[in-house]
Amino acid sequence: MTTKVSRQVSGHVVLGTLGVLCVFPIYWLYATSLRAPGDIGSLSPLPWPLSLDNYADAWRTIDLTGMLVNSAVVAVCTAAGQLLVGLFAAYAFTVWRFPGQRLLYLLFVGSWLVPFQVTMLPNYVLLSRLGLLNTIAGVIVPTLCSALGVLLLRQHLAGFPRELLEAAAMDGRSSWATLWTVVVPALRPVLAALGILLVINAWNEYFWPALVLRDNAMVQLGIRSFMGTEGNDWGPLMATAGLACLPVFALYLVLQRHIVNAFVRSGLK
Amino acid sequence: MFRAGSSGTVQIRPVSAIQVEKLTQRFGAVAAVDDVWLDIADGEFMVLLGPSGCGKSTLLRMIAGLLPPTEGRVLIDGVDVTHAPPQGRDLAMVFQSYALYPHLSVARNIGFPLRARDMPKRAIEAKVADVAAALDLAALLDRRPRELSGGQRQRVALGRALVRDPGAFLMDEPLSNLDAKLRAGTRAELSALHDRLGATFVYVTHDQIEAMTMATRIALLNNGRLEQVGTPEQVYDEPASTFVAEFLGTPPMNLLDVTLRSGVATAPGVTVRLDLPDRDLILGVRPEHLQLTTGDEAMLRGHVTRVENLGSEEVAICAVGAATVRVRARRPIGPRAGDTVALRADRFHLHLFHPETGRRLVPLTHQEISCVS
Ligand SMILES: Nc1ncnc2c1ncn2[C@@H]1O[C@H](COP(=O)(O)OP(=O)(O)OP(=O)(O)O)[C@@H](O)[C@H]1O
Ligand SMILES: [Mg+2]
């Protein structure tokens, strides 16, 4: 009896500790951003007195509004593009039998396994030839085809009742019309959840935009403005980072159930 | 339940005849449908009947255009549509799972085929209301499929097929998800619907009662091959093979291996006078055609091992030599388990089959026996 209780207690202690470890850096980020500029190095766990000076500073130094808009555009366009490409590819893979299908699918899966570092340089060179360096389009276009999106959507479409597609064909719809009138509406919850995942994914991207955009036009890159050779300007840096995280947290809070669902339903954890 | 449309006008609808020539579907080495020739006249209620896995659905899907055949042709009203997509065939299909669009209301499900044809909104609404009234669905038009019972879903699926006035209806076991009582009721309604519409029906089932009660003709399939095509009476009264003889009837036809020598067919417990040349045979007789007898006209002698009560009738299961013979008659049938019995049947109720091929044999004259088709 006592061992059972103690095991439960120790279990909760472990979970609690892990939870604190996960949350602490985020807490520290916001705590630091809210300290008065003079207390930035302070190690007191509670920031006091509270001050928004760092936010004001960040606002003055960089074009935060523009950056946030750019970031949002990139995240939404990337996610929408990936969703659309994934939908078309997954639909084709599940609905039609065509020669070379397995090979093509393996290539898709394979492209997911190739590390980003391998494709980074060729993509960079290509963008520079196309004159897309330092543009928002340059950030979006190379990421439009996401193998992850294709894999997840194919997983869902494989479970889609074939008889529904056949019924639509009997009812006079072409496969294009069937996609829009039957498949997409029936998969709407899945598409919404996956879309949110892809938005968050795109929003959290740092490395690729950092490579393409030299002028720090996205909020994730704006953080760099406060890092200098003479040392980092911690206050506004934390404030900008805190702002960059907010949309993702907000999305997660509002749509928590859908996001967890998307993972559970796709069979990924 | 299927009342005439509220508009009350008599519609002249196109009715399609369907021909299937040499149709074959191979999945790898397996021939799911093998060299099937079938002529379905316009207005016919053709039932494709056979055990699970015999290729009924595959055949229907090839007629529908959902599955391109490996070989052979499909003709609708004489036009070769083998390579035409389903949309070009003017056929409506009712699926076993009903395949209702889960995100659409009943009204929008029924109207779906009409919206695909860009019919004006008003006309669609009127047509949907008509069909819904005929199918007793008027009160359910705003529900989603998941909020319906099995029987209601089945009627929505039927409504979606009806709304188009197609040349022919294809149905793949539409009643198999209903309970027994609802199934019996819906059988009668489907027959009435067929009579009223005069449209061509091609109906897949493995249920012999559905086939016998609704069909104008039955096509029996076995392992992808056509065993027999005929009216319910023909396939029941003159089964073309032992397969058909055993598939139809409850209990199925009794089949006995016998040896015919100088006018007498014998096997352990069996003595039947047959005025035919010497040969080996399979002798068939339906359980309801066997009668208990006492005299020396007995054809089969054995003992009862069990008696099953079917309510109005009883089935006596008898051991005749090594074979099992079932006798079906009004309750009480008479003998009980353990009793010895002697059985006879009228000459014209005896069926003869080839011992190897299982095909039906008909005596042409008293001197020879030939194989039917
Ligand atoms: N896509 C396929 N690939 C391979 N084999 C198939 C395919 N579809 C059907 N078959 C095989 O073809 C045969 C006939 O299948 P079909 O579905 O036509 O049978 P059925 O008569 O409709 O049976 P049931 O009454 O169980 O529905 C079966 O042996 C089945 O395993
Ligand atoms: Mg089937």
mmCIF file with all atom_site columns, C-alpha atoms in Angstrom, chain A residues 163-164 166-174 181-182 185-186, chain B residues 61 87 91 95 97 99-101 103 112-113 115-116 160 164:
data_model
loop_
_atom_site.group_PDB
_atom_site.id
_atom_site.type_symbol
_atom_site.label_atom_id
_atom_site.label_alt_id
_atom_site.label_comp_id
_atom_site.label_asym_id
_atom_site.label_entity_id
_atom_site.label_seq_id
_atom_site.pdbx_PDB_ins_code
_atom_site.Cartn_x
_atom_site.Cartn_y
_atom_site.Cartn_z
_atom_site.occupancy
_atom_site.B_iso_or_equiv
_atom_site.pdbx_formal_charge
_atom_site.auth_seq_id
_atom_site.auth_comp_id
_atom_site.auth_asym_id
_atom_site.auth_atom_id
_atom_site.pdbx_PDB_model_num
ATOM 1  C CA . GLU A 1 163 ? -16.977 3.797  -51.951 1.00 0.00 ? 163 GLU A CA 1
ATOM 2  C CA . LEU A 1 164 ? -17.484 7.525  -51.361 1.00 0.00 ? 164 LEU A CA 1
ATOM 3  C CA . GLU A 1 166 ? -16.902 5.759  -56.388 1.00 0.00 ? 166 GLU A CA 1
ATOM 4  C CA . ALA A 1 167 ? -20.294 7.122  -55.420 1.00 0.00 ? 167 ALA A CA 1
ATOM 5  C CA . ALA A 1 168 ? -19.168 10.577 -56.501 1.00 0.00 ? 168 ALA A CA 1
ATOM 6  C CA . ALA A 1 169 ? -17.994 9.171  -59.822 1.00 0.00 ? 169 ALA A CA 1
ATOM 7  C CA . MET A 1 170 ? -21.360 7.450  -60.309 1.00 0.00 ? 170 MET A CA 1
ATOM 8  C CA . ASP A 1 171 ? -23.078 10.715 -59.403 1.00 0.00 ? 171 ASP A CA 1
ATOM 9  C CA . GLY A 1 172 ? -21.314 12.403 -62.263 1.00 0.00 ? 172 GLY A CA 1
ATOM 10 C CA . ARG A 1 173 ? -18.323 14.116 -60.701 1.00 0.00 ? 173 ARG A CA 1
ATOM 11 C CA . SER A 1 174 ? -14.891 14.160 -62.272 1.00 0.00 ? 174 SER A CA 1
ATOM 12 C CA . THR A 1 181 ? -16.955 18.439 -53.251 1.00 0.00 ? 181 THR A CA 1
ATOM 13 C CA . VAL A 1 182 ? -16.359 15.219 -51.339 1.00 0.00 ? 182 VAL A CA 1
ATOM 14 C CA . PRO A 1 185 ? -15.258 18.845 -47.026 1.00 0.00 ? 185 PRO A CA 1
ATOM 15 C CA . ALA A 1 186 ? -15.170 15.417 -45.419 1.00 0.00 ? 186 ALA A CA 1
ATOM 16 C CA . ARG B 2 61  ? -18.228 -2.517 -60.802 1.00 0.00 ? 61  ARG B CA 1
ATOM 17 C CA . GLN B 2 87  ? -20.189 9.588  -65.602 1.00 0.00 ? 87  GLN B CA 1
ATOM 18 C CA . LEU B 2 91  ? -26.248 4.402  -64.401 1.00 0.00 ? 91  LEU B CA 1
ATOM 19 C CA . PHE B 2 95  ? -23.582 0.755  -52.470 1.00 0.00 ? 95  PHE B CA 1
ATOM 20 C CA . SER B 2 97  ? -22.211 0.699  -47.258 1.00 0.00 ? 97  SER B CA 1
ATOM 21 C CA . ALA B 2 99  ? -21.641 5.648  -49.275 1.00 0.00 ? 99  ALA B CA 1
ATOM 22 C CA . LEU B 2 100 ? -23.554 8.710  -48.114 1.00 0.00 ? 100 LEU B CA 1
ATOM 23 C CA . TYR B 2 101 ? -21.504 11.893 -48.042 1.00 0.00 ? 101 TYR B CA 1
ATOM 24 C CA . HIS B 2 103 ? -20.638 16.177 -44.471 1.00 0.00 ? 103 HIS B CA 1
ATOM 25 C CA . PHE B 2 112 ? -25.767 15.743 -55.154 1.00 0.00 ? 112 PHE B CA 1
ATOM 26 C CA . PRO B 2 113 ? -26.048 14.056 -58.588 1.00 0.00 ? 113 PRO B CA 1
ATOM 27 C CA . ARG B 2 115 ? -25.822 19.571 -58.693 1.00 0.00 ? 115 ARG B CA 1
ATOM 28 C CA . ALA B 2 116 ? -23.137 17.761 -60.667 1.00 0.00 ? 116 ALA B CA 1
ATOM 29 C CA . ARG B 2 160 ? -29.800 9.584  -54.409 1.00 0.00 ? 160 ARG B CA 1
ATOM 30 C CA . ARG B 2 164 ? -31.463 11.128 -61.460 1.00 0.00 ? 164 ARG B CA 1
#
